[in-house]
Amino acid sequence: MPVQLEIITAERVVLSDQVDQINAPTRAGRVGILPRHAPLLTILEAGELDIIKNGERTAFAVSGGFME
């Protein structure tokens, strides 16, 4: 069961996909999200948002925002 990920900016939806893992820079440090994770609402810090899908890593630069 993958994780549904949507990366949205003020202008558009950048990505809408199901992924295996998300690693995000938050105020509390880097947070890893796996399938069936506990509910989470956190503030994103500037850094790399890493996405793992089918064993391949893709990185997106983020300058802030939130993740739920």
XYZ file of C-alpha atoms in Angstrom:
68
model
C 0.000 0.000 0.000
C 1.795 3.161 -1.175
C 1.578 6.707 0.202
C -0.419 9.276 -1.810
C 1.796 12.335 -2.390
C 0.765 15.688 -3.795
C 3.234 18.547 -4.157
C 1.297 21.759 -4.679
C 2.577 25.303 -5.239
C 0.569 28.517 -5.445
C 0.612 28.163 -9.238
C -0.012 24.466 -9.887
C 0.087 20.832 -8.843
C 3.717 19.781 -9.379
C 3.244 16.090 -8.605
C 0.379 13.757 -7.738
C 1.532 10.158 -7.379
C 1.658 7.128 -5.118
C 5.132 6.586 -3.652
C 6.843 4.131 -1.309
C 8.503 6.640 1.034
C 8.841 10.389 1.642
C 11.723 12.032 3.532
C 11.087 15.679 4.348
C 12.948 18.517 6.090
C 10.822 19.745 9.021
C 11.364 22.035 11.999
C 11.842 18.894 14.106
C 14.495 17.514 11.712
C 14.168 15.104 8.790
C 10.988 13.022 8.920
C 10.421 9.767 7.045
C 6.893 8.827 5.980
C 6.043 5.212 5.161
C 2.750 3.523 4.228
C 0.213 3.293 7.080
C 1.968 6.109 8.955
C 0.429 7.903 11.921
C -1.430 11.138 11.131
C 0.979 14.066 10.922
C 0.802 17.815 10.366
C 4.179 19.579 10.298
C 5.902 22.682 8.975
C 8.452 22.130 6.208
C 11.837 23.833 6.291
C 13.961 24.710 3.268
C 15.810 21.681 1.904
C 15.314 18.546 -0.183
C 12.107 16.534 -0.171
C 13.151 13.001 -1.130
C 10.699 10.606 -2.740
C 11.346 6.875 -3.081
C 9.310 4.940 -5.650
C 10.176 1.473 -6.958
C 13.654 1.792 -5.425
C 14.438 5.064 -7.237
C 15.034 8.351 -5.402
C 13.806 11.707 -6.726
C 14.550 14.975 -4.926
C 12.535 18.192 -4.965
C 13.796 21.487 -3.544
C 11.380 23.016 -1.048
C 11.604 26.450 0.534
C 8.975 25.874 3.209
C 5.305 25.055 3.537
C 3.470 22.328 5.394
C 2.890 18.603 5.123
C -0.125 16.599 6.291
